[in-house]
Coordinates of C-alpha atoms in Angstrom, one line a residue:
M1 CA 111.3 -106.1 -118.2
T2 CA 112.9 -103.9 -115.6
G3 CA 112.7 -106.6 -113.0
H4 CA 114.9 -108.9 -115.1
L5 CA 117.7 -106.4 -115.8
P6 CA 119.6 -106.7 -112.5
S7 CA 120.0 -110.5 -113.2
L8 CA 122.2 -109.6 -116.2
V9 CA 124.7 -107.6 -114.1
P10 CA 126.8 -110.5 -112.8
V11 CA 127.2 -111.8 -116.4
L12 CA 127.9 -108.4 -118.0
P13 CA 131.6 -109.0 -118.6
E14 CA 130.8 -112.2 -120.5
I15 CA 128.1 -110.4 -122.5
I16 CA 130.5 -107.7 -123.5
L17 CA 133.1 -110.2 -124.7
A18 CA 130.5 -112.3 -126.6
V19 CA 128.8 -109.4 -128.3
G20 CA 132.1 -107.8 -129.0
A21 CA 133.4 -111.0 -130.6
M22 CA 130.3 -111.1 -132.9
V23 CA 130.9 -107.4 -134.0
L24 CA 134.6 -108.1 -134.6
L25 CA 133.6 -111.2 -136.7
L26 CA 131.5 -109.0 -138.9
L27 CA 134.4 -106.5 -139.2
G28 CA 136.7 -109.3 -140.2
V29 CA 134.3 -110.7 -142.7
F30 CA 133.9 -107.4 -144.5
Q31 CA 137.6 -106.3 -144.4
G32 CA 139.3 -109.7 -144.7
D33 CA 142.6 -110.7 -143.2
K34 CA 144.0 -107.2 -143.6
S35 CA 141.9 -106.4 -140.5
Y36 CA 144.0 -108.8 -138.3
T37 CA 146.0 -106.1 -136.4
Q38 CA 142.9 -104.0 -135.9
V39 CA 140.8 -106.9 -134.7
T40 CA 143.6 -108.0 -132.4
N41 CA 143.9 -104.6 -130.8
L42 CA 140.2 -104.3 -130.4
S43 CA 140.1 -107.8 -128.8
V44 CA 142.7 -106.7 -126.2
A45 CA 140.6 -103.6 -125.6
L46 CA 137.5 -105.7 -125.1
L47 CA 139.3 -107.9 -122.5
A48 CA 140.4 -104.7 -120.7
V49 CA 136.8 -103.3 -120.7
A50 CA 135.5 -106.7 -119.4
A51 CA 138.0 -106.5 -116.6
F52 CA 137.1 -103.0 -115.8
V53 CA 133.4 -103.9 -115.6
M54 CA 134.2 -107.0 -113.5
F55 CA 136.2 -104.9 -111.0
G56 CA 133.2 -102.8 -110.5
E57 CA 131.6 -105.8 -108.8
V58 CA 134.4 -106.3 -106.3
G59 CA 132.5 -104.6 -103.5
S60 CA 129.4 -106.6 -104.3
S61 CA 128.4 -109.7 -102.4
R62 CA 127.9 -113.1 -103.9
Q63 CA 125.5 -112.8 -106.9
I64 CA 123.6 -115.7 -108.5
T65 CA 121.6 -115.5 -111.8
F66 CA 120.1 -117.6 -114.5
G67 CA 118.1 -119.7 -112.1
G68 CA 121.2 -120.5 -110.0
M69 CA 123.3 -121.6 -112.9
F70 CA 125.8 -118.7 -112.8
I71 CA 127.5 -117.3 -109.7
T72 CA 129.8 -114.4 -109.2
D73 CA 131.8 -114.2 -106.0
A74 CA 135.4 -113.3 -104.9
F75 CA 136.7 -116.7 -106.1
A76 CA 135.3 -116.1 -109.6
L77 CA 136.7 -112.5 -109.7
F78 CA 140.2 -113.7 -108.8
A79 CA 140.3 -116.5 -111.3
K80 CA 138.7 -114.4 -114.1
T81 CA 141.2 -111.7 -113.6
L82 CA 144.0 -114.2 -114.2
V83 CA 142.2 -115.6 -117.3
L84 CA 141.8 -112.1 -118.8
I85 CA 145.4 -111.3 -118.2
G86 CA 146.5 -114.6 -119.7
S87 CA 144.3 -114.1 -122.8
G88 CA 145.3 -110.4 -123.3
V89 CA 149.1 -111.1 -123.0
A90 CA 148.9 -114.1 -125.3
L91 CA 147.2 -111.9 -127.9
L92 CA 149.7 -109.1 -127.5
M93 CA 152.7 -111.5 -128.0
S94 CA 151.3 -113.1 -131.2
G95 CA 151.5 -110.3 -133.7
R96 CA 154.8 -110.8 -135.5
Y97 CA 154.8 -114.5 -135.3
M98 CA 151.4 -114.9 -136.9
R99 CA 152.4 -112.5 -139.7
D100 CA 155.8 -114.2 -140.3
H101 CA 154.0 -117.6 -140.7
N102 CA 151.2 -116.2 -142.8
I103 CA 148.6 -117.2 -140.3
N104 CA 147.5 -113.7 -139.4
K105 CA 143.9 -114.5 -139.8
F106 CA 141.2 -112.3 -138.3
E107 CA 139.6 -115.4 -136.8
Y108 CA 142.5 -115.9 -134.4
P109 CA 141.7 -113.1 -131.9
I110 CA 138.0 -113.8 -132.2
L111 CA 138.5 -117.5 -131.3
V112 CA 140.6 -116.4 -128.3
L113 CA 137.8 -114.1 -127.2
L114 CA 135.1 -116.8 -127.5
S115 CA 137.4 -119.2 -125.7
T116 CA 137.8 -116.7 -122.9
V117 CA 134.0 -116.3 -122.6
G118 CA 133.8 -120.1 -122.2
M119 CA 136.5 -120.0 -119.5
M120 CA 134.7 -117.2 -117.6
I121 CA 131.4 -119.3 -117.7
M122 CA 133.3 -122.3 -116.4
I123 CA 134.7 -120.4 -113.5
S124 CA 131.2 -119.0 -112.6
A125 CA 129.3 -122.3 -113.2
S126 CA 127.2 -123.4 -110.3
N127 CA 125.3 -126.1 -112.2
L128 CA 126.6 -129.2 -114.1
M129 CA 124.8 -127.9 -117.3
S130 CA 126.5 -124.4 -117.3
L131 CA 129.8 -126.2 -116.4
Y132 CA 129.5 -128.3 -119.6
V133 CA 128.4 -125.3 -121.8
G134 CA 131.3 -123.2 -120.7
L135 CA 133.8 -126.1 -121.1
E136 CA 132.7 -126.9 -124.6
L137 CA 132.6 -123.2 -125.7
Q138 CA 136.2 -123.0 -124.5
S139 CA 137.3 -126.4 -126.0
L140 CA 135.8 -126.0 -129.5
S141 CA 137.7 -122.7 -129.9
L142 CA 140.9 -124.3 -128.7
Y143 CA 140.7 -127.2 -131.2
V144 CA 140.6 -124.7 -134.1
L145 CA 143.4 -122.6 -132.6
A146 CA 145.7 -125.7 -132.3
A147 CA 145.3 -126.3 -136.1
M148 CA 145.6 -122.6 -137.0
N149 CA 148.7 -123.2 -139.2
R150 CA 147.0 -125.3 -141.8
D151 CA 150.1 -125.5 -144.0
R152 CA 152.1 -127.3 -141.3
I153 CA 151.5 -131.0 -140.8
R154 CA 152.3 -130.8 -137.1
S155 CA 149.8 -128.1 -136.4
T156 CA 147.0 -130.0 -138.2
E157 CA 148.0 -133.2 -136.3
A158 CA 147.9 -131.2 -133.0
G159 CA 144.4 -130.0 -133.7
L160 CA 143.2 -133.4 -134.7
K161 CA 144.7 -135.1 -131.7
Y162 CA 143.3 -132.5 -129.4
F163 CA 139.8 -132.8 -130.9
V164 CA 139.6 -136.6 -130.8
L165 CA 140.9 -136.9 -127.2
G166 CA 138.9 -133.8 -126.2
A167 CA 135.7 -135.4 -127.6
L168 CA 136.5 -138.6 -125.6
S169 CA 137.0 -136.6 -122.4
S170 CA 133.7 -134.7 -123.0
G171 CA 131.9 -138.0 -123.4
M172 CA 133.3 -139.2 -120.0
L173 CA 132.3 -135.9 -118.4
L174 CA 128.8 -136.1 -119.8
Y175 CA 128.5 -139.7 -118.7
G176 CA 129.5 -138.7 -115.2
I177 CA 127.0 -135.8 -115.2
S178 CA 124.2 -138.2 -116.3
L179 CA 125.0 -140.6 -113.4
I180 CA 125.1 -137.8 -110.9
Y181 CA 121.8 -136.5 -112.1
G182 CA 120.2 -139.9 -112.2
F183 CA 121.2 -140.9 -108.7
S184 CA 120.7 -137.4 -107.0
G185 CA 117.9 -135.9 -109.1
T186 CA 119.7 -132.5 -109.6
T187 CA 122.4 -130.8 -111.5
D188 CA 122.6 -127.7 -109.2
F189 CA 125.7 -127.5 -107.1
A190 CA 124.0 -126.2 -104.0
T191 CA 121.1 -128.6 -104.2
L192 CA 123.5 -131.5 -104.9
A193 CA 125.7 -130.6 -101.9
A194 CA 122.6 -130.5 -99.6
T195 CA 121.3 -133.8 -101.0
L196 CA 124.7 -135.5 -100.4
K197 CA 124.8 -134.0 -96.9
G198 CA 121.4 -135.5 -96.1
M199 CA 122.6 -139.0 -97.2
H200 CA 124.0 -141.3 -94.6
E201 CA 126.3 -142.7 -97.3
P202 CA 126.6 -141.4 -100.9
A203 CA 125.0 -143.6 -103.6
M204 CA 127.5 -145.6 -105.6
G205 CA 126.2 -144.1 -108.8
V206 CA 127.0 -140.6 -107.5
T207 CA 130.5 -141.7 -106.6
V208 CA 131.1 -143.3 -110.0
G209 CA 129.6 -140.2 -111.7
M210 CA 131.9 -137.9 -109.7
V211 CA 135.0 -140.0 -110.8
F212 CA 134.0 -139.7 -114.4
L213 CA 133.4 -136.0 -114.0
M214 CA 136.9 -135.7 -112.4
A215 CA 138.4 -137.6 -115.3
G216 CA 136.9 -135.1 -117.8
L217 CA 138.2 -132.2 -115.8
S218 CA 141.6 -133.9 -115.4
F219 CA 141.9 -133.9 -119.2
K220 CA 141.3 -130.2 -119.4
V221 CA 144.1 -129.5 -116.9
S222 CA 146.3 -132.1 -118.6
A223 CA 146.8 -134.1 -115.4
V224 CA 148.1 -137.7 -115.5
P225 CA 146.8 -140.1 -116.8
F226 CA 144.9 -137.8 -119.1
H227 CA 147.9 -135.8 -120.2
M228 CA 148.8 -137.7 -123.4
W229 CA 147.6 -134.8 -125.7
T230 CA 149.7 -132.1 -124.1
P231 CA 153.3 -132.6 -125.5
D232 CA 152.1 -133.1 -129.1
V233 CA 149.6 -130.2 -129.0
Y234 CA 152.1 -127.9 -127.3
E235 CA 154.8 -128.7 -129.9
G236 CA 152.6 -128.7 -133.0
S237 CA 150.5 -125.6 -132.3
P238 CA 151.8 -122.1 -133.2
T239 CA 153.9 -120.8 -130.3
P240 CA 151.6 -117.9 -129.4
V241 CA 148.7 -120.4 -129.3
T242 CA 150.8 -122.8 -127.1
A243 CA 151.4 -119.8 -124.7
F244 CA 147.7 -119.2 -124.6
F245 CA 147.0 -122.9 -123.9
A246 CA 149.5 -123.0 -121.1
A247 CA 148.2 -119.9 -119.4
A248 CA 144.5 -119.0 -119.4
P249 CA 142.7 -122.4 -120.1
K250 CA 144.8 -124.1 -117.4
V251 CA 143.8 -121.5 -114.8
A252 CA 140.1 -121.7 -115.8
A253 CA 140.1 -125.5 -115.7
L254 CA 141.8 -125.6 -112.3
A255 CA 139.3 -123.0 -110.9
L256 CA 136.4 -125.1 -112.2
F257 CA 137.9 -128.2 -110.6
V258 CA 138.1 -126.5 -107.3
R259 CA 134.5 -125.0 -107.5
A260 CA 133.0 -128.4 -108.5
M261 CA 134.7 -130.3 -105.7
F262 CA 134.0 -127.8 -103.0
S263 CA 130.6 -126.4 -104.0
A264 CA 128.9 -129.7 -105.2
F265 CA 130.9 -132.5 -103.5
H266 CA 132.1 -131.0 -100.3
G267 CA 130.3 -133.7 -98.4
M268 CA 132.3 -136.4 -100.3
T269 CA 135.8 -134.9 -99.6
A270 CA 137.1 -138.3 -98.4
E271 CA 136.1 -139.9 -101.7
W272 CA 137.4 -137.3 -104.2
Q273 CA 140.5 -136.5 -102.1
Q274 CA 141.9 -140.0 -102.9
V275 CA 141.5 -139.4 -106.6
V276 CA 143.1 -135.9 -106.4
I277 CA 146.1 -137.3 -104.4
F278 CA 146.6 -140.0 -107.1
I279 CA 146.5 -137.7 -110.1
S280 CA 148.6 -135.1 -108.2
I281 CA 151.4 -137.6 -107.5
A282 CA 151.2 -139.1 -111.0
S283 CA 151.4 -135.6 -112.6
M284 CA 154.4 -134.6 -110.5
L285 CA 156.3 -137.8 -111.3
V286 CA 155.6 -137.7 -115.0
G287 CA 156.3 -134.0 -115.2
A288 CA 159.6 -134.4 -113.4
F289 CA 161.1 -137.5 -115.0
I290 CA 159.9 -137.5 -118.6
A291 CA 161.0 -133.9 -119.0
L292 CA 164.6 -134.9 -118.3
V293 CA 165.0 -136.4 -121.8
Q294 CA 163.3 -133.7 -123.8
T295 CA 165.3 -131.8 -126.4
N296 CA 162.5 -129.6 -127.8
I297 CA 161.8 -126.7 -125.5
K298 CA 158.1 -126.6 -126.2
R299 CA 157.8 -130.3 -125.3
L300 CA 159.8 -129.7 -122.2
M301 CA 157.4 -126.9 -121.2
A302 CA 154.5 -129.3 -121.8
Y303 CA 155.9 -131.8 -119.3
S304 CA 156.8 -128.9 -117.0
S305 CA 153.1 -127.7 -117.1
I306 CA 152.0 -131.3 -116.3
G307 CA 154.3 -131.2 -113.3
H308 CA 153.0 -127.8 -112.2
V309 CA 149.4 -129.0 -112.4
G310 CA 150.4 -131.7 -110.0
F311 CA 151.9 -129.2 -107.6
A312 CA 148.7 -127.0 -107.8
L313 CA 146.5 -130.1 -107.2
V314 CA 148.4 -130.6 -103.9
G315 CA 146.4 -127.6 -102.6
L316 CA 143.1 -129.1 -103.8
A317 CA 144.0 -132.5 -102.2
A318 CA 144.3 -130.7 -98.9
G319 CA 140.6 -130.2 -99.0
T320 CA 140.7 -127.1 -96.8
E321 CA 140.3 -123.3 -97.3
A322 CA 144.0 -122.9 -96.8
G323 CA 144.5 -125.4 -99.6
I324 CA 142.3 -123.4 -102.0
Q325 CA 144.2 -120.3 -101.0
A326 CA 147.5 -122.0 -101.8
L327 CA 146.2 -123.2 -105.1
L328 CA 145.1 -119.7 -106.1
V329 CA 148.5 -118.3 -105.1
Y330 CA 150.2 -121.0 -107.1
I331 CA 148.3 -120.5 -110.4
A332 CA 148.7 -116.8 -110.2
I333 CA 152.5 -117.2 -110.0
Y334 CA 152.5 -120.0 -112.6
L335 CA 150.7 -117.7 -115.0
T336 CA 153.5 -115.1 -114.9
M337 CA 156.2 -117.8 -115.2
T338 CA 154.7 -119.6 -118.2
L339 CA 153.9 -116.4 -120.1
G340 CA 157.4 -115.2 -119.6
A341 CA 158.9 -118.5 -120.7
F342 CA 156.9 -118.7 -123.9
G343 CA 157.7 -115.1 -124.6
A344 CA 161.4 -116.2 -124.4
I345 CA 160.6 -119.1 -126.8
L346 CA 159.1 -116.6 -129.3
T347 CA 162.5 -114.8 -129.4
M348 CA 164.2 -118.0 -130.7
R349 CA 164.3 -117.0 -134.3
R350 CA 167.0 -117.1 -137.0
S351 CA 167.1 -116.3 -140.7
E352 CA 165.9 -119.9 -141.5
G353 CA 162.8 -119.4 -139.2
M354 CA 161.9 -120.3 -135.7
V355 CA 164.0 -122.8 -133.8
E356 CA 162.8 -124.9 -130.8
D357 CA 165.8 -127.1 -129.7
I358 CA 167.2 -126.4 -126.3
S359 CA 170.7 -126.5 -127.8
D360 CA 169.8 -123.4 -129.9
L361 CA 170.1 -121.4 -126.6
S362 CA 173.8 -122.3 -126.4
G363 CA 175.9 -119.3 -125.3
L364 CA 172.9 -116.9 -125.3
S365 CA 174.6 -114.9 -122.5
Q366 CA 177.3 -113.9 -125.0
T367 CA 174.9 -112.8 -127.7
N368 CA 172.0 -111.4 -125.7
L369 CA 172.8 -111.1 -122.0
P370 CA 169.6 -109.3 -120.9
M371 CA 167.4 -112.1 -122.5
A372 CA 169.6 -114.8 -121.0
I373 CA 169.3 -113.2 -117.5
G374 CA 165.5 -113.0 -118.0
I375 CA 165.2 -116.6 -119.0
A376 CA 167.5 -117.7 -116.2
T377 CA 165.3 -115.9 -113.6
L378 CA 162.2 -117.6 -115.0
M379 CA 163.9 -121.0 -115.0
F380 CA 165.0 -120.5 -111.4
S381 CA 161.5 -119.5 -110.4
L382 CA 160.0 -122.5 -112.2
A383 CA 162.4 -124.7 -110.3
G384 CA 161.3 -123.2 -107.0
I385 CA 164.6 -121.7 -105.9
P386 CA 164.1 -119.8 -102.6
L387 CA 163.2 -116.1 -102.6
L388 CA 161.8 -116.3 -106.1
A389 CA 158.1 -116.4 -106.8
G390 CA 158.0 -120.1 -107.7
F391 CA 159.3 -121.0 -104.3
F392 CA 156.5 -119.2 -102.5
G393 CA 153.9 -121.0 -104.7
K394 CA 155.3 -124.4 -103.7
W395 CA 155.8 -123.4 -100.1
Y396 CA 152.1 -122.6 -99.7
V397 CA 150.7 -125.7 -101.4
F398 CA 153.1 -128.0 -99.4
K399 CA 152.3 -126.2 -96.2
A400 CA 148.6 -126.7 -96.8
A401 CA 149.2 -130.4 -97.4
V402 CA 151.2 -130.8 -94.2
D403 CA 148.6 -128.9 -92.2
A404 CA 145.9 -131.3 -93.6
G405 CA 148.0 -134.3 -92.5
L406 CA 149.2 -135.2 -96.0
V407 CA 152.9 -135.2 -95.2
P408 CA 153.8 -138.0 -97.7
L409 CA 152.2 -136.0 -100.5
A410 CA 154.2 -133.0 -99.6
V411 CA 157.4 -135.1 -99.4
I412 CA 156.8 -136.5 -102.9
G413 CA 156.2 -133.0 -104.1
L414 CA 159.4 -131.8 -102.6
V415 CA 161.4 -134.7 -104.2
T416 CA 159.9 -134.3 -107.7
S417 CA 160.6 -130.5 -107.4
V418 CA 164.3 -131.3 -106.7
V419 CA 164.3 -133.7 -109.7
S420 CA 162.7 -131.0 -112.0
C421 CA 165.5 -128.6 -111.0
Y422 CA 167.8 -130.6 -113.3
Y423 CA 166.2 -129.7 -116.6
Y424 CA 165.6 -126.1 -115.6
L425 CA 169.2 -125.7 -114.5
R426 CA 170.4 -127.5 -117.7
I427 CA 168.9 -124.6 -119.8
I428 CA 170.8 -122.1 -117.6
K429 CA 174.0 -124.1 -118.0
I430 CA 173.6 -124.2 -121.8
M431 CA 173.0 -120.4 -122.0
F432 CA 175.9 -119.4 -119.8
F433 CA 178.6 -122.1 -120.2
D434 CA 178.2 -123.6 -123.7
E435 CA 179.8 -122.4 -126.9
P436 CA 177.6 -119.7 -128.4
A437 CA 175.3 -120.7 -131.3
P438 CA 174.5 -118.1 -134.0
A439 CA 172.7 -115.1 -132.5
F440 CA 168.9 -114.9 -132.8
E441 CA 167.4 -112.2 -134.9
G442 CA 165.6 -109.2 -133.3
G443 CA 163.0 -111.4 -131.6
Q444 CA 159.3 -110.8 -132.0
G445 CA 159.2 -107.1 -131.2
R446 CA 159.2 -104.9 -128.2
T447 CA 156.0 -106.4 -126.7
V448 CA 157.5 -109.8 -126.3
G449 CA 160.6 -108.4 -124.8
L450 CA 158.5 -106.4 -122.4
V451 CA 156.5 -109.5 -121.4
V452 CA 159.7 -111.4 -120.7
G453 CA 161.2 -108.5 -118.7
V454 CA 158.1 -107.9 -116.6
A455 CA 157.7 -111.7 -116.0
A456 CA 161.3 -111.9 -114.9
V457 CA 161.0 -109.0 -112.5
L458 CA 157.8 -110.4 -111.0
N459 CA 159.6 -113.7 -110.4
S460 CA 162.8 -112.2 -109.1
P461 CA 163.5 -111.5 -105.4
V462 CA 161.2 -108.5 -105.9
S463 CA 158.3 -111.1 -105.5
F464 CA 159.1 -111.1 -101.8
L465 CA 157.4 -107.6 -101.7
L466 CA 154.4 -108.7 -103.8
I467 CA 153.6 -112.0 -102.3
S468 CA 151.7 -110.6 -99.2
P469 CA 149.0 -108.8 -101.3
L470 CA 148.6 -111.9 -103.5
V471 CA 148.2 -114.2 -100.5
A472 CA 145.6 -111.7 -99.0
A473 CA 143.7 -111.6 -102.3
A474 CA 143.8 -115.4 -102.5
A475 CA 142.5 -115.7 -98.9
W476 CA 139.6 -113.4 -99.8
A477 CA 138.8 -115.5 -102.8
A478 CA 139.0 -118.8 -101.0
G479 CA 136.9 -117.5 -98.2
S480 CA 134.0 -116.8 -100.5
L481 CA 134.0 -120.4 -101.7
I482 CA 133.8 -122.0 -98.2
L483 CA 130.6 -120.7 -96.6

């Protein structure tokens, strides 16, 4: 018994969250929905405890457990930190909105916790089987969260669309895994990498399986052409749920994408690089041009997220350690930008309820100047204006692409970034130069205002002082993936 205990240490944060979620589920069942606030606060505390335990492993070397199916390294610690932050902030922002819309169900924070467990398993997966288990644990929770507002047709529609298309993507992913296993004889990343390295030329079945695997992962990060669910799900889901979707799951899926390509298929970089370049270009183009005609701010943020996934994938397309480092820097900055932006959307409330049209921000600078400045800072950062955090994210991914010889990809990224400036700057123009619309009510409480304020500060020129530690941490994480 004693000999098996150390193997549980790397997975201790996941165990804490899973067991804690079960205990909170019992609490919710016995106390009913009146326990919503208590369960939410305890869920955030659980996320903090998991992070504390995880940071205790920072000094540890690479650890592998469960027969090589689960790995903890610097890359996993970096990505899991972002996921825990994203989940915790999304929960903190959701309180008043969920109460106002009568969807303050105790199941909500528990589903977020279980989804977070799935994300952490995804990030640490070193086997195609653990990859799938983590992915499905995350996805099943997200399907229910999307349809959380059962009395609203759009929310139910969002959950149904997400479920049907998610099931399709899972089928593609499983088919890819079966092909890879059938032609290589293994599902373990390290063994698969060694097998491919020993082949003079990869078997066609492995290549086809890898493409199907990438298609399934592309759906999870909402990359084109597997993005069709994103605008409807973002618009239909409750806004705090949309904020959660745009933050933590996106980070986890991108981290999984990177680990799978570099740990299992590093010997096939030339093959998967072509696919990544295609979906990166397609995502940047769709995100830039279709967002131009959006009038609903949540749909605009959906297409914005598709574009940002394209920018992040530029780092993966580079196929180098510098590319991984750039991608990690990018998703860390993107997390702050998107949480701040959705915090701002949560403040768009009037007496008749929540409003989501971009035109509702008209003249915000005259009715709530601090909020207008915060939103403007975030929009400038999302656009990649120099000296703001978003600029540094794009700088590093484009630099990695240029250093890898992918100059055309970097140029396309630069052009689409310029195009996307239009719809970000349009929001700023509406807030500062249009006739004021009726003022919003008191927002969603101090927590949401604090999130927007902190996100705006982190994305302001102050980011120039913070970028160096972030780049160093990302380099440390990327170095652990490339052995």
